[in-house]
mmCIF file of C-alpha atoms in Angstrom:
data_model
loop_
_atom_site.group_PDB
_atom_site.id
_atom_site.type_symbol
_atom_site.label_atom_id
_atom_site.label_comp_id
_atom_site.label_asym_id
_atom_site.label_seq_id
_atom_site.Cartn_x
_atom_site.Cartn_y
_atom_site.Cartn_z
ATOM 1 C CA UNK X 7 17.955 223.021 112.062
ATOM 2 C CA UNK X 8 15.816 226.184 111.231
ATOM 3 C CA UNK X 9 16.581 228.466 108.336
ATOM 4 C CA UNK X 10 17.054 232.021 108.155
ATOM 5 C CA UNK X 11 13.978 233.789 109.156
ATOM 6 C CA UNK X 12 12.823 237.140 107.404
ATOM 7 C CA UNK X 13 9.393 238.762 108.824
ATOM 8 C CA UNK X 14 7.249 240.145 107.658
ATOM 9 C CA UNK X 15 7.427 238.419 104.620
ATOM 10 C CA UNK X 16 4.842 241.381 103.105
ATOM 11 C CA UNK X 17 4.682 244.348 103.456
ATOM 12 C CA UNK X 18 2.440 247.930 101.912
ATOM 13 C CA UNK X 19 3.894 251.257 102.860
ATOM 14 C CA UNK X 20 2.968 254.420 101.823
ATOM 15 C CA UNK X 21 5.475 256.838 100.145
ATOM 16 C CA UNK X 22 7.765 259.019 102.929
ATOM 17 C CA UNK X 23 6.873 256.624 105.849
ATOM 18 C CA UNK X 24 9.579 254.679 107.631
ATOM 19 C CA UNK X 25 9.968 250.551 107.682
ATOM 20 C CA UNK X 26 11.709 248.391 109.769
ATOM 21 C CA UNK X 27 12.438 244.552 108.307
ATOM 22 C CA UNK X 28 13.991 241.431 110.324
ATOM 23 C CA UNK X 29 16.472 238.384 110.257
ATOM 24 C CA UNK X 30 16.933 236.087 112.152
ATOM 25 C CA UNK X 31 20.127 234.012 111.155
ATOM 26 C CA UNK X 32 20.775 230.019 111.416
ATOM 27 C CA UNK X 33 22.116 229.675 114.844
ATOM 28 C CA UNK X 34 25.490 230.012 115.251
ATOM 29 C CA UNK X 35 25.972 231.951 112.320
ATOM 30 C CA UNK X 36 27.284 235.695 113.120
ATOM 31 C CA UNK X 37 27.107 237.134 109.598
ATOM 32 C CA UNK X 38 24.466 238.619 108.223
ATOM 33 C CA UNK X 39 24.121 240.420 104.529
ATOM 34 C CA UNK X 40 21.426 242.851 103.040
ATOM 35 C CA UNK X 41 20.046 242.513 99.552
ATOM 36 C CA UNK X 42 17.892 244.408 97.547
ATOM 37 C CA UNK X 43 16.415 242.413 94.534
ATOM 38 C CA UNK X 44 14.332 244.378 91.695
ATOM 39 C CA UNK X 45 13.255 243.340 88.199
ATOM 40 C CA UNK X 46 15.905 246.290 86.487
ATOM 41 C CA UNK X 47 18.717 246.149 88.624
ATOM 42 C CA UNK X 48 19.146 242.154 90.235
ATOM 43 C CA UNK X 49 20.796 241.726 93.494
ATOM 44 C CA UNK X 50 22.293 244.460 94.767
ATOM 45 C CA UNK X 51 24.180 244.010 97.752
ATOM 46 C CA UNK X 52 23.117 246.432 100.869
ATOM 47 C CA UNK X 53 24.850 245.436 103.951
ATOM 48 C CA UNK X 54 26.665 243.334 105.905
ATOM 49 C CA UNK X 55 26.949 242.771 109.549
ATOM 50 C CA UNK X 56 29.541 240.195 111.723
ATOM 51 C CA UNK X 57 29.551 240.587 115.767
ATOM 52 C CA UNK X 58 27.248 243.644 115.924
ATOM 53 C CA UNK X 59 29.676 245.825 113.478
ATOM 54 C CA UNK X 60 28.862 246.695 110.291
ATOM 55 C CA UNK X 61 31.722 245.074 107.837
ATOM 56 C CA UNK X 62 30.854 246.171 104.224
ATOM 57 C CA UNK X 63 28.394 248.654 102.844
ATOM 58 C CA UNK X 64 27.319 248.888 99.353
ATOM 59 C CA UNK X 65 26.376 251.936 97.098
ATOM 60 C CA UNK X 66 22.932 252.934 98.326
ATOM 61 C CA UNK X 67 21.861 255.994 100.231
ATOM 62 C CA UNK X 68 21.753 256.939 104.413
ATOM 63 C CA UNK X 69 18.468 256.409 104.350
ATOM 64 C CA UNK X 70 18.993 252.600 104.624
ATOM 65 C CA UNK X 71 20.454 251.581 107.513
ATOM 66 C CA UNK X 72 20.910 248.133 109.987
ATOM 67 C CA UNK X 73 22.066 246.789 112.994
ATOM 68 C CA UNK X 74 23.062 243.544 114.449
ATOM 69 C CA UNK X 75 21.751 242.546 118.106
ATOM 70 C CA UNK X 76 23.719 240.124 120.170
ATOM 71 C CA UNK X 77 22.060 237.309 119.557
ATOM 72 C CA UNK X 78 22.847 237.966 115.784
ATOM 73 C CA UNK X 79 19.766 238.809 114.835
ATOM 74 C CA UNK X 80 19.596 241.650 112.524
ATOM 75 C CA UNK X 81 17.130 244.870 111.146
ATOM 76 C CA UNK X 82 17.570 247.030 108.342
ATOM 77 C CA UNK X 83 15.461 250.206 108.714
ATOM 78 C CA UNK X 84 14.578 252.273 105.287
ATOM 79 C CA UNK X 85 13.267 255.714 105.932
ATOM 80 C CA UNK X 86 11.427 258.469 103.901
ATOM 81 C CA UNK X 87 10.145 255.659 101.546
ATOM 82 C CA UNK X 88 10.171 256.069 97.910
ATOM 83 C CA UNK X 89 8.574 254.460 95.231
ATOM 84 C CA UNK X 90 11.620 253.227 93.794
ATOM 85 C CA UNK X 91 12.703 250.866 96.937
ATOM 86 C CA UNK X 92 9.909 248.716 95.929
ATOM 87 C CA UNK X 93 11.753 245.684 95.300
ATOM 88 C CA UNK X 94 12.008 242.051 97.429
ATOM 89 C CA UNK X 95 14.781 242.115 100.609
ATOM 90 C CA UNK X 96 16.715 239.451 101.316
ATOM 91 C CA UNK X 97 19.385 238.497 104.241
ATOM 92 C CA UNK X 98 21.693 235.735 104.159
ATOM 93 C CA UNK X 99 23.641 234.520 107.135
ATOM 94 C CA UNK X 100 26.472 232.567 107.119
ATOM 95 C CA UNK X 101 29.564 231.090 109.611
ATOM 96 C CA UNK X 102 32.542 232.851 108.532
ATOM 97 C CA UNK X 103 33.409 233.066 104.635
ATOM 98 C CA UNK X 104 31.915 229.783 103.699
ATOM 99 C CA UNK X 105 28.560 228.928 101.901
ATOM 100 C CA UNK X 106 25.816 231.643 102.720
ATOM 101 C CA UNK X 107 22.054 231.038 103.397
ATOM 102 C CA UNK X 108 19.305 233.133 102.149
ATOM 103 C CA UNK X 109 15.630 233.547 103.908
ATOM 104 C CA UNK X 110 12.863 233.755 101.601
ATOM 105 C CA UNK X 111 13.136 237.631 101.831
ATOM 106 C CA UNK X 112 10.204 240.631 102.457
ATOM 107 C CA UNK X 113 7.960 241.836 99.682
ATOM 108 C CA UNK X 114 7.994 245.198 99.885
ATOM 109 C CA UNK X 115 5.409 247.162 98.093
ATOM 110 C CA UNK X 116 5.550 251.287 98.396
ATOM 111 C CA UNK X 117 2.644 253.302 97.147
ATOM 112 C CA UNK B 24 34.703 246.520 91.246
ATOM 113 C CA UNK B 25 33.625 242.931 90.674
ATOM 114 C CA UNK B 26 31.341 242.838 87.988
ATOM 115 C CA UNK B 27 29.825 239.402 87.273
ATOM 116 C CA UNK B 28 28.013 238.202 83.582
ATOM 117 C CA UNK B 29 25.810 235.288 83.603
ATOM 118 C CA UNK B 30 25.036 233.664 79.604
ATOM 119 C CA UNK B 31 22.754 232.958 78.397
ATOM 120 C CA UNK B 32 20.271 235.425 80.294
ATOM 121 C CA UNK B 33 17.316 232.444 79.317
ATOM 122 C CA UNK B 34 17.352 229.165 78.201
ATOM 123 C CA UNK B 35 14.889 226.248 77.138
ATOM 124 C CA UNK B 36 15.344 223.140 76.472
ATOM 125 C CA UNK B 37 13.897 219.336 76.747
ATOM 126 C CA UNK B 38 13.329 217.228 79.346
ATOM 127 C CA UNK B 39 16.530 215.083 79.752
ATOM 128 C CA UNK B 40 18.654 217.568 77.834
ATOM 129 C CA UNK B 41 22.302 217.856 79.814
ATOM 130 C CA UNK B 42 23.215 221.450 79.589
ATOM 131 C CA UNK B 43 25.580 223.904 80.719
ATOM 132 C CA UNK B 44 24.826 227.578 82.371
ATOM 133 C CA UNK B 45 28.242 230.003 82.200
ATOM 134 C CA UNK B 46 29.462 232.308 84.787
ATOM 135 C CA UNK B 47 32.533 235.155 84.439
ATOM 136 C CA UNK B 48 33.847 237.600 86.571
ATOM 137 C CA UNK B 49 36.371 240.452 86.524
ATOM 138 C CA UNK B 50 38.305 240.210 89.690
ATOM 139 C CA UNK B 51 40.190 236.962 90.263
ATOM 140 C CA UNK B 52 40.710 237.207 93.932
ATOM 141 C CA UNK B 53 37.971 235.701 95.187
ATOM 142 C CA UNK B 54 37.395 233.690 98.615
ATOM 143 C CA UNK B 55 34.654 231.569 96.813
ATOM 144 C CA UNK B 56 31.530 231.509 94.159
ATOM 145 C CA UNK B 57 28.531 229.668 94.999
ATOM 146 C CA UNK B 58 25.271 228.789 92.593
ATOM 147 C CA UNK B 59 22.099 229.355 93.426
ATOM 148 C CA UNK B 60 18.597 228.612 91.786
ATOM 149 C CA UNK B 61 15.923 230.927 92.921
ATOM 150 C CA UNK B 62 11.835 230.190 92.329
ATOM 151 C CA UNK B 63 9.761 233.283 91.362
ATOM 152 C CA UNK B 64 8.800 235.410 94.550
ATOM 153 C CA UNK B 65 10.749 233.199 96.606
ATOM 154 C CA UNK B 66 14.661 233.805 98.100
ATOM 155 C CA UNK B 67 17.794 231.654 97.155
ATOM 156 C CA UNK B 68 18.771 228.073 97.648
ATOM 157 C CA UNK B 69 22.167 227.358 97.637
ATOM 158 C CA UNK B 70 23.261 224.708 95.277
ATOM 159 C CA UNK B 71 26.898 224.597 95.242
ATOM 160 C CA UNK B 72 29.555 226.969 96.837
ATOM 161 C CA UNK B 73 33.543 226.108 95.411
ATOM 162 C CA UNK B 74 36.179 227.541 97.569
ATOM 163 C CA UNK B 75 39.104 229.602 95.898
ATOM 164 C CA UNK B 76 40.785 226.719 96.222
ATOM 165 C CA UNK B 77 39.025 223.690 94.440
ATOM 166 C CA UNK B 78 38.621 223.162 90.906
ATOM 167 C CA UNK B 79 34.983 221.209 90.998
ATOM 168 C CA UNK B 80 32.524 220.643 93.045
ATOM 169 C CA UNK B 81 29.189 218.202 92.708
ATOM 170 C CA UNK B 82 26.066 217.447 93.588
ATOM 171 C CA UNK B 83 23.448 214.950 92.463
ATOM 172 C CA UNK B 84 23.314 215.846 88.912
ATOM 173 C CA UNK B 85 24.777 219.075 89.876
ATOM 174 C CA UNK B 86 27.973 219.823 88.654
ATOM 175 C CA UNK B 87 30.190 223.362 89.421
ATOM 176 C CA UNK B 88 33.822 224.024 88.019
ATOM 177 C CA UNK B 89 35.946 227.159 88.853
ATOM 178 C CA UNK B 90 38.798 228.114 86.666
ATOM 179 C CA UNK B 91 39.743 231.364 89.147
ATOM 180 C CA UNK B 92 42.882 231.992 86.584
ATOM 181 C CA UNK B 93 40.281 232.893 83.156
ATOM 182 C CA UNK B 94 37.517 234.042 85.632
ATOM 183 C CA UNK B 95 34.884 231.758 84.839
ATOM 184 C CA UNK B 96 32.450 228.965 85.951
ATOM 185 C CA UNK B 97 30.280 226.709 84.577
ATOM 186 C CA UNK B 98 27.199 225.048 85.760
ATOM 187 C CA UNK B 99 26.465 221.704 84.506
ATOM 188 C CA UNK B 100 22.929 220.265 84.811
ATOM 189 C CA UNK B 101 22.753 216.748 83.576
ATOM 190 C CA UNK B 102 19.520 214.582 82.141
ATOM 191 C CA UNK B 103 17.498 217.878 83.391
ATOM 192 C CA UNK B 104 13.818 217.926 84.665
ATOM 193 C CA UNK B 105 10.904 219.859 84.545
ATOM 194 C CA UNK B 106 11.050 220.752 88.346
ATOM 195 C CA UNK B 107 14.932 222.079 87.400
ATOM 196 C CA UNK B 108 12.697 225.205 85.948
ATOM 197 C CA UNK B 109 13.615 228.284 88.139
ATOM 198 C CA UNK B 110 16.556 230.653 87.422
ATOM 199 C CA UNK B 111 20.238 230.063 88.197
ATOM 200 C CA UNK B 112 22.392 232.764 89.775
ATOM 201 C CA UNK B 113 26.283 232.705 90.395
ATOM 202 C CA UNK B 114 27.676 234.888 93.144
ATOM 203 C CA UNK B 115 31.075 235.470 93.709
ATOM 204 C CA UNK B 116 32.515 236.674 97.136
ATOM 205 C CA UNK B 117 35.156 238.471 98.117
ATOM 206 C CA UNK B 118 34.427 240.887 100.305
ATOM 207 C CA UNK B 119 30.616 241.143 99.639
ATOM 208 C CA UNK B 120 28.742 238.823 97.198
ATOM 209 C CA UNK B 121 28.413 240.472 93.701
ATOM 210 C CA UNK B 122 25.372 238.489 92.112
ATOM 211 C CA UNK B 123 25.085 237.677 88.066
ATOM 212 C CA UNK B 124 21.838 238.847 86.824
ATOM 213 C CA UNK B 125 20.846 235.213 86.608
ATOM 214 C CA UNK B 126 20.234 232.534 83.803
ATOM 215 C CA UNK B 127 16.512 231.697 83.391
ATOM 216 C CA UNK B 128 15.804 228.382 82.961
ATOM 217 C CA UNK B 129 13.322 226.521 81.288
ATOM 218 C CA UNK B 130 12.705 222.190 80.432
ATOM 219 C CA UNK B 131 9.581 221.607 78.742
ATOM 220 C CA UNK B 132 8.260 218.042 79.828
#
């Protein structure tokens, strides 16, 4: 049974341009979360998405953003990239509120 | 807001050493916390996820307890090994996950 799937799994972007990261759940999973890890502040929950609809959100600004497809798979979009979102992005699926499932998450690297 | 503390933030100890990683959180109504143990650069691997529910959970030499009522966990690692090295986060869910900042671990051989 495959894993959660994250691509790219690195990425270099230059400060104000736009990036678009994927997920691609364990199949038959419908949930999908959003995590931003970084050395100062840990995991900090960004998202999550069940059935196309956004459930939760957590405290970070417009400029990130996701969707679900129907197949479950999900993007999160960050635009007018900063310096500070730098940091390693992770998505988790999982069936309902049992145990969740991380990928092994996008570098991303803004200069 | 849930706000989780993982001690001790690092930790070494010897090969074969049983030890015990600790987990607290503010908010007691929770659907379920789950360990994980994370390699540098890489993402998460679950470990051990304890419904509301149970009081225990285990695997291998993996051991998990919940005590939802005092808002704490514990993480038991027995006769550790050098490949147990990595560091050990606790998440708690209700809601959204709310992560610990993690316990790093260390066995020397």
């Amino acid at each position: 049974k495959a894993g959660v799937t994250q691509t790219p799994r690195y990425l270099i972007k230059t400060r104000g341009q736009q990036v678009t990261l994927s997920c691609s759940p364990i199949s038959g999973h419908r949930s999908v979360s959003w995590y931003q890890q970084t050395p100062g502040q840990g995991l900090q929950f960004l998202f999550e998405y069940f059935s196309e609809t956004q459930r939760n959100k957590g405290n970070f600004p417009g400029r990130f953003s996701g969707r679900q497809f129907s197949n479950s798979r999900s993007e999160m979009n960050v635009s007018t990239l900063e310096l500070g979102d730098s940091a390693l992005y992770l998505c988790a699926s999982r069936r309902g509120d049992t145990e969740a499932f991380f990928g092994q998450g996008t570098r991303l690297t803004v200069v | 807001k849930q706000e989780v503390t993982q001690i001790p933030a690092a930790l070494s100890v010897p090969e074969g050493e049983n030890l015990v990683l600790n987990c607290s959180f503010t908010d007691s109504a929770i659907y379920n916390l789950q360990w994980f143990r994370q390699d540098p650069g890489k993402g998460l691997t679950s470990l051990l996820l304890i419904q509301s529910s149970q009081r225990e959970q285990t695997s291998g030499r993996l051991n998990a307890s919940l005590d939802k009522s005092s808002g704490r966990s514990t993480l038991y690692i027995a006769a550790s090994q050098p490949g147990d090295s990595a560091t050990y986060l606790c998440a708690v869910n209700n809601n959204d996950m709310r992560f610990g900042a993690g316990t790093r671990l260390t066995v020397k051989p």
